[in-house]
Tab-separated table of C-alpha atoms in Angstrom:
chain	number	residue	atom	x	y	z
A	1	UNK	CA	19.943	-106.491	-198.441
A	2	UNK	CA	22.111	-103.644	-199.374
A	3	UNK	CA	21.797	-100.284	-197.867
A	4	UNK	CA	22.338	-97.337	-200.177
A	5	UNK	CA	24.922	-95.017	-198.691
A	6	UNK	CA	24.331	-91.193	-199.443
A	7	UNK	CA	26.983	-89.673	-201.660
A	8	UNK	CA	29.163	-87.363	-199.556
A	9	UNK	CA	30.386	-84.155	-201.132
A	10	UNK	CA	34.133	-83.927	-201.472
A	11	UNK	CA	35.352	-80.552	-200.294
A	12	UNK	CA	37.151	-78.695	-203.129
A	13	UNK	CA	38.851	-76.155	-200.795
A	14	UNK	CA	41.146	-77.526	-198.066
A	15	UNK	CA	39.910	-77.393	-194.645
A	16	UNK	CA	43.575	-77.210	-193.047
A	17	UNK	CA	46.507	-75.711	-194.669
A	18	UNK	CA	50.286	-76.512	-193.876
A	19	UNK	CA	52.261	-73.409	-193.027
A	20	UNK	CA	53.831	-73.560	-196.462
A	21	UNK	CA	50.270	-73.367	-198.179
A	22	UNK	CA	49.143	-70.771	-195.846
A	23	UNK	CA	52.013	-68.812	-197.082
A	24	UNK	CA	50.949	-69.059	-200.629
A	25	UNK	CA	47.292	-68.290	-199.730
A	26	UNK	CA	48.061	-65.079	-197.826
A	27	UNK	CA	51.173	-64.352	-199.981
A	28	UNK	CA	53.370	-63.794	-196.895
A	29	UNK	CA	56.849	-65.034	-195.979
A	30	UNK	CA	57.324	-67.921	-193.506
A	31	UNK	CA	58.870	-65.463	-191.016
A	32	UNK	CA	55.627	-63.181	-191.176
A	33	UNK	CA	53.328	-66.228	-190.771
A	34	UNK	CA	55.198	-67.401	-187.637
A	35	UNK	CA	55.222	-63.925	-186.146
A	36	UNK	CA	51.482	-63.759	-186.610
A	37	UNK	CA	50.988	-67.055	-184.960
A	38	UNK	CA	53.111	-65.937	-182.152
A	39	UNK	CA	51.353	-62.772	-181.750
A	40	UNK	CA	47.903	-64.678	-181.851
A	41	UNK	CA	46.690	-62.965	-184.835
A	42	UNK	CA	46.647	-66.224	-186.825
A	43	UNK	CA	45.191	-69.251	-185.270
A	44	UNK	CA	46.787	-72.723	-185.740
A	45	UNK	CA	46.120	-76.423	-184.616
A	46	UNK	CA	48.578	-79.291	-184.285
A	47	UNK	CA	48.082	-82.862	-185.388
A	48	UNK	CA	51.061	-84.877	-184.219
A	49	UNK	CA	54.205	-82.832	-185.018
A	50	UNK	CA	52.513	-80.978	-187.940
A	51	UNK	CA	51.054	-77.486	-187.494
A	52	UNK	CA	47.974	-76.591	-189.570
A	53	UNK	CA	46.375	-73.242	-190.371
A	54	UNK	CA	42.481	-73.878	-190.503
A	55	UNK	CA	40.895	-72.136	-193.469
A	56	UNK	CA	38.568	-70.487	-191.009
A	57	UNK	CA	41.574	-68.919	-189.185
A	58	UNK	CA	42.700	-67.539	-192.643
A	59	UNK	CA	39.259	-65.982	-193.168
A	60	UNK	CA	39.189	-64.577	-189.487
A	61	UNK	CA	42.684	-62.946	-190.228
A	62	UNK	CA	41.477	-61.504	-193.393
A	63	UNK	CA	38.368	-60.128	-191.594
A	64	UNK	CA	40.673	-58.734	-188.897
A	65	UNK	CA	42.653	-56.870	-191.582
A	66	UNK	CA	39.631	-55.463	-193.121
A	67	UNK	CA	38.231	-54.304	-189.761
A	68	UNK	CA	41.698	-52.674	-188.836
A	69	UNK	CA	41.562	-50.827	-192.319
A	70	UNK	CA	38.047	-49.864	-191.916
A	71	UNK	CA	38.833	-46.560	-190.345
A	72	UNK	CA	41.552	-45.547	-192.829
A	73	UNK	CA	40.944	-44.143	-196.275
């Protein structure tokens, strides 16, 4: 008897970005990215020795920028 396994959807967008990839997504330099991380404005996680920026953290950072710019015209 063989059980059919449901097909899993493969994510087309990354869930975790290396800092280098986050630099490309946000179009910011490595120095600026690390300043944002140190200031607590961009959340990261570590797996082993590698630091990753979750896709959700990038979305949160962009939303933060939009809120900060909301009062300016």
